C-alpha positions as CSV (number, residue, x, y, z in Angstrom):
1,M,296.7,-42.5,-103.7
2,A,295.1,-45.7,-105.0
3,D,291.7,-44.6,-103.7
4,A,291.9,-41.2,-105.5
5,D,292.8,-42.9,-108.7
6,A,289.9,-45.3,-108.3
7,T,287.4,-42.4,-107.9
8,T,288.7,-40.3,-110.8
9,H,288.7,-43.1,-113.4
10,P,285.8,-45.4,-114.4
11,D,285.7,-49.0,-113.2
12,P,287.6,-51.3,-115.5
13,L,284.6,-53.6,-115.5
14,A,282.4,-50.8,-116.7
15,R,284.9,-50.2,-119.6
16,A,284.8,-53.9,-120.4
17,R,281.0,-54.0,-120.5
18,F,281.0,-50.8,-122.7
19,H,283.4,-52.5,-125.3
20,M,281.4,-55.7,-125.3
21,R,278.1,-53.8,-125.8
22,L,279.7,-51.6,-128.5
23,G,281.1,-54.7,-130.2
24,F,277.9,-56.6,-130.3
25,A,275.9,-53.5,-131.4
26,A,278.4,-52.9,-134.2
27,L,278.4,-56.5,-135.1
28,T,274.6,-56.3,-135.5
29,V,274.9,-53.2,-137.7
30,F,277.6,-54.4,-139.9
31,A,276.2,-57.9,-140.3
32,S,273.0,-56.2,-141.4
33,V,275.0,-54.1,-143.9
34,G,276.4,-57.4,-145.2
35,L,272.9,-58.8,-145.6
36,V,271.9,-55.7,-147.6
37,L,274.9,-56.0,-149.8
38,E,274.1,-59.7,-150.4
39,G,270.5,-58.7,-151.2
40,M,271.6,-56.1,-153.7
41,H,273.9,-58.7,-155.3
42,G,271.1,-61.3,-155.3
43,F,268.5,-59.0,-156.8
44,K,271.1,-57.7,-159.4
45,V,270.7,-54.0,-158.3
46,A,272.4,-52.0,-161.0
47,Y,273.5,-49.2,-158.6
48,Y,275.6,-51.9,-156.9
49,L,276.6,-54.3,-159.6
50,D,277.2,-52.3,-162.8
51,A,280.8,-52.4,-164.1
52,T,281.0,-48.6,-163.6
53,N,280.2,-49.2,-159.9
54,E,283.2,-51.4,-159.1
55,T,284.7,-48.8,-156.8
56,R,281.4,-48.4,-154.9
57,R,281.1,-52.2,-154.5
58,L,284.7,-52.4,-153.2
59,M,284.2,-49.5,-150.7
60,W,281.0,-50.9,-149.3
61,R,282.5,-54.4,-149.0
62,L,285.6,-53.0,-147.2
63,G,283.3,-50.9,-144.9
64,H,281.3,-54.0,-144.0
65,A,284.5,-56.1,-143.5
66,H,286.3,-53.5,-141.3
67,G,283.1,-52.9,-139.3
68,V,282.7,-56.6,-138.5
69,L,286.4,-57.0,-137.7
70,L,286.5,-54.0,-135.4
71,A,283.3,-55.1,-133.7
72,L,285.0,-58.4,-132.9
73,V,288.1,-56.6,-131.7
74,N,285.9,-54.5,-129.3
75,V,284.3,-57.7,-127.9
76,A,287.8,-59.3,-127.5
77,F,289.1,-56.2,-125.7
78,G,286.1,-56.1,-123.4
79,V,286.5,-59.7,-122.5
80,T,290.2,-59.2,-121.9
81,L,289.5,-56.2,-119.6
82,H,286.8,-58.2,-117.8
83,V,289.0,-61.3,-117.2
84,L,292.1,-59.4,-116.2
85,A,290.2,-56.5,-114.4
86,R,293.0,-54.1,-115.2
87,D,293.0,-50.4,-115.9
88,G,295.7,-47.8,-116.5
89,R,296.5,-44.8,-118.7
90,A,297.6,-47.0,-121.6
91,L,294.4,-49.1,-121.5
92,R,292.3,-45.9,-121.3
93,L,294.1,-44.5,-124.4
94,G,293.7,-47.8,-126.1
95,S,290.0,-47.8,-125.4
96,R,289.5,-44.3,-126.8
97,A,291.6,-45.1,-129.9
98,L,289.7,-48.3,-130.5
99,L,286.4,-46.5,-130.3
100,A,287.6,-43.8,-132.7
101,A,289.0,-46.4,-135.2
102,S,285.7,-48.4,-134.9
103,L,283.9,-45.3,-136.3
104,L,286.5,-43.9,-138.7
105,L,287.5,-47.0,-140.7
106,P,284.1,-48.4,-141.6
107,V,282.4,-45.1,-142.0
108,G,285.2,-43.8,-144.2
109,F,284.8,-46.8,-146.5
110,L,281.0,-46.8,-146.6
111,A,280.6,-43.1,-147.1
112,A,283.4,-43.1,-149.8
113,G,281.3,-45.5,-151.7
114,F,278.4,-43.0,-152.0
115,G,280.6,-40.3,-153.7
116,V,282.5,-42.2,-156.4
117,Y,284.0,-39.8,-159.0
118,G,285.3,-41.4,-162.2
119,G,286.3,-44.6,-160.5
120,D,287.8,-42.8,-157.5
121,P,286.2,-43.1,-154.1
122,G,284.6,-40.0,-152.5
123,W,286.5,-37.7,-150.2
124,F,285.4,-39.6,-147.1
125,I,288.2,-42.1,-147.9
126,A,290.5,-39.6,-146.1
127,L,289.0,-41.0,-142.9
128,V,290.5,-44.4,-143.6
129,P,294.2,-43.7,-143.1
130,L,293.4,-41.6,-140.0
131,G,291.3,-44.5,-138.6
132,G,294.1,-47.0,-139.5
133,G,296.7,-44.9,-137.6
134,V,294.4,-44.5,-134.6
135,L,293.8,-48.2,-134.6
136,V,297.5,-49.0,-134.6
137,L,298.1,-46.5,-131.8
138,G,295.2,-48.0,-129.8
139,L,296.4,-51.6,-130.3
140,A,300.0,-50.6,-129.3
141,A,298.6,-48.8,-126.2
142,I,296.5,-51.9,-125.3
143,A,299.5,-54.2,-125.7
144,W,301.6,-51.8,-123.5
145,G,298.9,-51.7,-120.9
146,L,298.6,-55.5,-120.7
147,R,302.4,-56.0,-120.2
148,G,303.7,-57.2,-116.9
149,E,302.0,-59.8,-114.8
150,A,300.8,-62.8,-116.7
């Protein structure tokens, strides 16, 4: 039974490497987004700094911050899987949910900043609560999957 389970599910170390690669790639992307935002601030780009663009600025900063944070969470999850070399249904669910949240949250914030209407963020903001819910589900699944042996 254990052999059949091992052949139908990916190696936990492969999942660990995937999350570490994803985390460092996302960290590169969102650190670059932060540099672009700092550059727009430094060069006083009106599209970013005008008082009427406060919502845009907030959405983009939140997208950058959530992207960096979730990138670090992916790296931490990958290291955890690598060190513990564990796998299971809950950890696989947590992995998928963390991947989805890592896309939904920052993309929701960043894209909502492009479609600001009268001080309100664009409709992409609807991705944010969905991403937040998926993140909480994933973190709970990961915590559940790591219970037991110390």
